[in-house]
Amino acid sequence: MMRTMTVLTLLLLASCRSADAPVETPGTTSDIAPILDREDAHDIHSFARPLEARVHHLALDLDVDFDARRVSGTATLDVDAAEGATEIVLDTRDLDIASITAPDGTALDYEIGEGSEELGQPLTVQLDGAEQIIITYAASPTGDALQFLSPEQTAGGEHPFLFSQGQSILNRSWIPTQDSPGIRQTWEARIRVPNPLTAVMSAPSAGDPIPDGPDHRIFRFDMDKSVPPYLIAIAAGNLEFEPLGLRTGVWAEPETLAAAAAELVDTEQMISASEDLFGPYRWGRYDMIVLPPSFPFGGMENPTLTFLTPTFIAGDKSLTSLIAHELAHSWSGNLATNATWADFWLNEGMTVYAEQRIVEAVYGEETFAQQVSLSQDSLDAAIGDLDERDQILAVDLTGRHPDDGFTDIPYDKGAAFLRTLEREVGRERFDAFLRKWFDDHAFEPVTSSMFLEAVNEQLLGGSDERAEALLINEWIYEAGIPANNAPTDADAFADVDGAVSRFDEGGNVASIDWDGWNTAERLRFLGRIDQEVTTPRLRALDEAFDLTQSTNNEILFLWLQLAVANRYDPAVPRLEQFLTTQGRRKFVRPLFVALASDEEWGKPIATRVYPRARPLYHPITTEDLDKLDIGYSAAETDRGSAEQTES
């Protein structure tokens, strides 16, 4: 999942796929019990007891009802039970369970436990010897993972839309299974949607859609490789497909498709570069879907179908390093997956590092150096903002929601740790190590202790003294940035940093070489200048570079942050438009928080805008914002939704 998008001006480079095509590793479910038995593989955010009974295959047969805003049908679970086990415990959240049976129709006893607000409710099913159970159920219309959009909230404005976001523990709100990243499952699905809508999922299609009466079609999918349950994803809407290469393509609404395809034209080159670095791409196709603007993240690495925000479409491919990140998850995260959310860095830290290496291979060393430097900036800011307990890679999430660990630390400290290891042992050895890590743990859960064991054995020769000298334990289990952090390239932004100094000292705005900078350099400038800027200086920047009307959403976001921090009134109409036309959490949350903290100037704006904007946002986005005193109430939200529909 892309939490912050390092932005780059992409250069067109040819990249050839390795002539030696390695044999693809099977993705069927293996015996992961020894891994799940490790102390740091116990998932405190799941009710499941996988060492007793574990789901290894899931079959969904669901109807999507846009009028009722819910999905309903059956989930058939194949169970691997230990000798003597009599029950299986699943994760659910507010599901309406109608029945649970064995394949022969025999009713099975079950109980829905009390659970908690964060984790949902445990569903305990008595197996009575059954190796397969069939659950007939309906998801709640207010479930966390699914967002139903009205036609007015889509690009076309004519048809409704549905999409899901499962990470971290949201899929239990529409799928009754063991919702833990360590309990990998193969899966298949039959999805019924009304005509003329198209359903897509994070799995290969299992054939052409089947007509079901005059008004519906059934779409079928089959994922024969085991995945963590949070990667099961669905979207349905007025979708069309544009191929980008032999194994790549993009889905989007017709109104968005051409721009999306133009932006993503380099995807096939990125896959080739990734395979040269990390081994074969094992998922078959790599397709993407550009969702409506309410999608709460930059991207989500759902296998075979990355979910993307439309806010990355800048018209010049300057924000498509997002694709390098989500593609890298095909190895780090999707192939070898953190067994628990405490080790989220094994997904995201490795992916940021891999993203940077892909960018270097395809776009060159200068772009790589800038990306690494921006990552270090994010890490420095996180260390300054977060409590010490949240500065640790193997974070303690006891009594907390797993999303509390989704900070910049697992991303940027994790990547810095891997760059430091690379510097200490040499790139050639580290590349071989990382490729072996993905091969050894393909389609398996992994933990911090497993990673340390591999580093010690394969890179350090079993030397505890060398591990201590490299501060290995300090990197993973302690707060802060260890002293041996690999330095960034001091020249990566030399010209920009000089311009920052001159601007902060009152220099002429006209001397800034804005037109000569790439997007990363522009973001460095806006992020590095003194954040207390007078209105005349802001006006000078705005007039010189047309910042308020920027069509690059990353640049616009940083500019609007400056505008809010300094009460820059000319940017307010654009601010309101920005907040009411996209729901990316990275953008809207900081802006609303900043507005709410300014009682005299900002809070009235937030109170006016939020009730109108909220119907667009995913529950992930509104969860925190609803806690702010910015005019949200059920009545105001209903009114805001009506106003949005009328407009």
Short mmCIF file of C-alpha atoms in Angstrom, two decimals, residues 416-581:
data_model
loop_
_atom_site.label_atom_id
_atom_site.label_comp_id
_atom_site.label_asym_id
_atom_site.label_seq_id
_atom_site.Cartn_x
_atom_site.Cartn_y
_atom_site.Cartn_z
CA ALA A 416 16.83 2.77 5.50
CA PHE A 417 17.68 -0.42 7.40
CA LEU A 418 17.89 -2.40 4.16
CA ARG A 419 20.00 0.28 2.47
CA THR A 420 22.32 0.18 5.47
CA LEU A 421 22.65 -3.60 5.23
CA GLU A 422 23.34 -3.25 1.51
CA ARG A 423 26.10 -0.74 2.17
CA GLU A 424 27.70 -2.95 4.83
CA VAL A 425 27.77 -6.22 2.85
CA GLY A 426 27.89 -4.89 -0.70
CA ARG A 427 25.14 -4.63 -3.29
CA GLU A 428 25.96 -7.87 -5.10
CA ARG A 429 25.72 -9.96 -1.93
CA PHE A 430 22.65 -8.14 -0.70
CA ASP A 431 20.84 -8.55 -4.02
CA ALA A 432 21.49 -12.29 -3.93
CA PHE A 433 20.29 -12.41 -0.33
CA LEU A 434 17.07 -10.55 -1.06
CA ARG A 435 16.28 -12.67 -4.09
CA LYS A 436 16.86 -15.83 -2.01
CA TRP A 437 14.60 -14.41 0.72
CA PHE A 438 11.72 -14.12 -1.74
CA ASP A 439 12.40 -17.57 -3.19
CA ASP A 440 12.71 -19.26 0.20
CA HIS A 441 9.52 -17.67 1.55
CA ALA A 442 7.34 -17.51 -1.56
CA PHE A 443 3.68 -17.71 -0.56
CA GLU A 444 4.57 -17.86 3.14
CA PRO A 445 4.20 -15.64 6.21
CA VAL A 446 7.41 -14.19 7.63
CA THR A 447 8.50 -12.55 10.89
CA SER A 448 11.25 -10.24 12.10
CA SER A 449 13.02 -13.09 13.85
CA MET A 450 13.02 -15.10 10.60
CA PHE A 451 14.57 -12.17 8.80
CA LEU A 452 17.25 -11.76 11.45
CA GLU A 453 18.08 -15.45 11.29
CA ALA A 454 18.48 -15.22 7.51
CA VAL A 455 20.67 -12.11 7.75
CA ASN A 456 22.86 -13.69 10.41
CA GLU A 457 23.27 -16.96 8.53
CA GLN A 458 23.59 -15.73 4.96
CA LEU A 459 25.21 -12.30 5.30
CA LEU A 460 27.06 -12.29 8.61
CA GLY A 461 28.36 -15.84 8.75
CA GLY A 462 26.65 -16.53 12.05
CA SER A 463 28.71 -13.86 13.82
CA ASP A 464 26.84 -12.34 16.76
CA GLU A 465 29.69 -9.85 17.15
CA ARG A 466 29.21 -8.60 13.61
CA ALA A 467 25.44 -8.37 14.07
CA GLU A 468 26.03 -6.31 17.21
CA ALA A 469 28.50 -4.05 15.39
CA LEU A 470 25.94 -3.45 12.65
CA LEU A 471 23.29 -2.53 15.26
CA ILE A 472 20.90 -5.09 13.79
CA ASN A 473 18.76 -5.47 16.92
CA GLU A 474 18.76 -1.72 17.45
CA TRP A 475 17.31 -1.19 13.98
CA ILE A 476 14.40 -3.55 14.54
CA TYR A 477 13.64 -3.42 18.25
CA GLU A 478 14.59 0.07 19.39
CA ALA A 479 13.35 3.61 18.75
CA GLY A 480 15.14 6.26 16.74
CA ILE A 481 17.57 6.02 13.82
CA PRO A 482 20.75 4.00 14.54
CA ALA A 483 24.07 5.75 14.11
CA ASN A 484 25.13 3.62 11.12
CA ASN A 485 22.22 4.77 8.93
CA ALA A 486 23.43 4.85 5.33
CA PRO A 487 23.79 8.51 4.27
CA THR A 488 21.85 9.98 1.38
CA ASP A 489 23.46 11.75 -1.58
CA ALA A 490 24.16 15.31 -0.46
CA ASP A 491 24.04 16.49 -4.09
CA ALA A 492 20.63 15.02 -4.87
CA PHE A 493 18.86 18.35 -4.26
CA ALA A 494 21.78 20.76 -4.10
CA ASP A 495 20.24 23.36 -6.41
CA VAL A 496 16.83 23.14 -4.76
CA ASP A 497 18.22 23.41 -1.25
CA GLY A 498 20.14 26.50 -2.31
CA ALA A 499 16.89 28.00 -3.59
CA VAL A 500 15.21 27.15 -0.28
CA SER A 501 17.87 29.05 1.64
CA ARG A 502 17.63 32.07 -0.62
CA PHE A 503 13.84 32.15 -0.41
CA ASP A 504 13.84 31.87 3.38
CA GLU A 505 16.28 34.79 3.49
CA GLY A 506 13.91 36.96 1.43
CA GLY A 507 15.30 36.28 -2.03
CA ASN A 508 13.45 37.13 -5.21
CA VAL A 509 10.89 34.49 -6.25
CA ALA A 510 11.76 35.13 -9.89
CA SER A 511 15.21 33.59 -9.29
CA ILE A 512 13.68 30.15 -8.55
CA ASP A 513 14.17 27.77 -11.48
CA TRP A 514 10.72 26.20 -11.09
CA ASP A 515 10.28 25.43 -14.79
CA GLY A 516 13.63 23.65 -14.84
CA TRP A 517 12.81 21.39 -11.90
CA ASN A 518 11.21 17.99 -11.95
CA THR A 519 8.32 17.14 -9.66
CA ALA A 520 10.53 15.71 -6.92
CA GLU A 521 12.53 18.94 -6.84
CA ARG A 522 9.38 21.05 -6.66
CA LEU A 523 8.11 18.99 -3.75
CA ARG A 524 11.45 19.27 -1.99
CA PHE A 525 11.22 23.04 -2.28
CA LEU A 526 7.65 23.32 -0.98
CA GLY A 527 8.38 20.89 1.82
CA ARG A 528 11.66 22.50 2.90
CA ILE A 529 10.94 26.23 2.89
CA ASP A 530 10.03 27.88 6.18
CA GLN A 531 6.37 26.99 6.73
CA GLU A 532 5.62 30.45 8.16
CA VAL A 533 5.28 32.60 5.04
CA THR A 534 3.75 36.05 4.74
CA THR A 535 0.78 36.64 2.47
CA PRO A 536 2.80 38.80 0.02
CA ARG A 537 5.42 36.03 -0.29
CA LEU A 538 2.74 33.42 -0.81
CA ARG A 539 1.08 35.59 -3.42
CA ALA A 540 4.41 36.00 -5.20
CA LEU A 541 4.90 32.22 -5.30
CA ASP A 542 1.35 31.69 -6.47
CA GLU A 543 1.53 34.26 -9.24
CA ALA A 544 4.92 33.04 -10.43
CA PHE A 545 4.12 29.31 -10.53
CA ASP A 546 0.29 29.17 -10.58
CA LEU A 547 0.34 26.88 -7.55
CA THR A 548 -3.31 27.25 -6.60
CA GLN A 549 -4.31 25.92 -10.02
CA SER A 550 -1.74 23.11 -10.12
CA THR A 551 -3.02 19.90 -11.73
CA ASN A 552 -0.37 17.82 -9.96
CA ASN A 553 -2.11 16.66 -6.79
CA GLU A 554 1.08 16.13 -4.79
CA ILE A 555 2.25 19.68 -5.48
CA LEU A 556 -1.23 21.07 -4.88
CA PHE A 557 -1.46 19.29 -1.53
CA LEU A 558 1.79 20.78 -0.23
CA TRP A 559 0.75 24.19 -1.49
CA LEU A 560 -2.62 23.98 0.22
CA GLN A 561 -0.90 22.96 3.46
CA LEU A 562 1.15 26.15 3.22
CA ALA A 563 -1.98 28.14 2.42
CA VAL A 564 -3.89 26.79 5.43
CA ALA A 565 -0.94 27.25 7.77
CA ASN A 566 -0.71 30.90 6.77
CA ARG A 567 -4.38 31.79 6.20
CA TYR A 568 -3.96 32.46 2.51
CA ASP A 569 -7.49 33.39 1.43
CA PRO A 570 -7.00 33.25 -2.37
CA ALA A 571 -6.46 29.47 -2.12
CA VAL A 572 -9.67 28.75 -0.19
CA PRO A 573 -11.96 28.08 -3.21
CA ARG A 574 -9.40 25.63 -4.60
CA LEU A 575 -9.02 24.07 -1.14
CA GLU A 576 -12.76 23.46 -0.95
CA GLN A 577 -12.79 21.98 -4.43
CA PHE A 578 -9.86 19.71 -3.56
CA LEU A 579 -11.52 18.43 -0.38
CA THR A 580 -14.85 17.74 -2.06
CA THR A 581 -13.63 16.01 -5.22
#
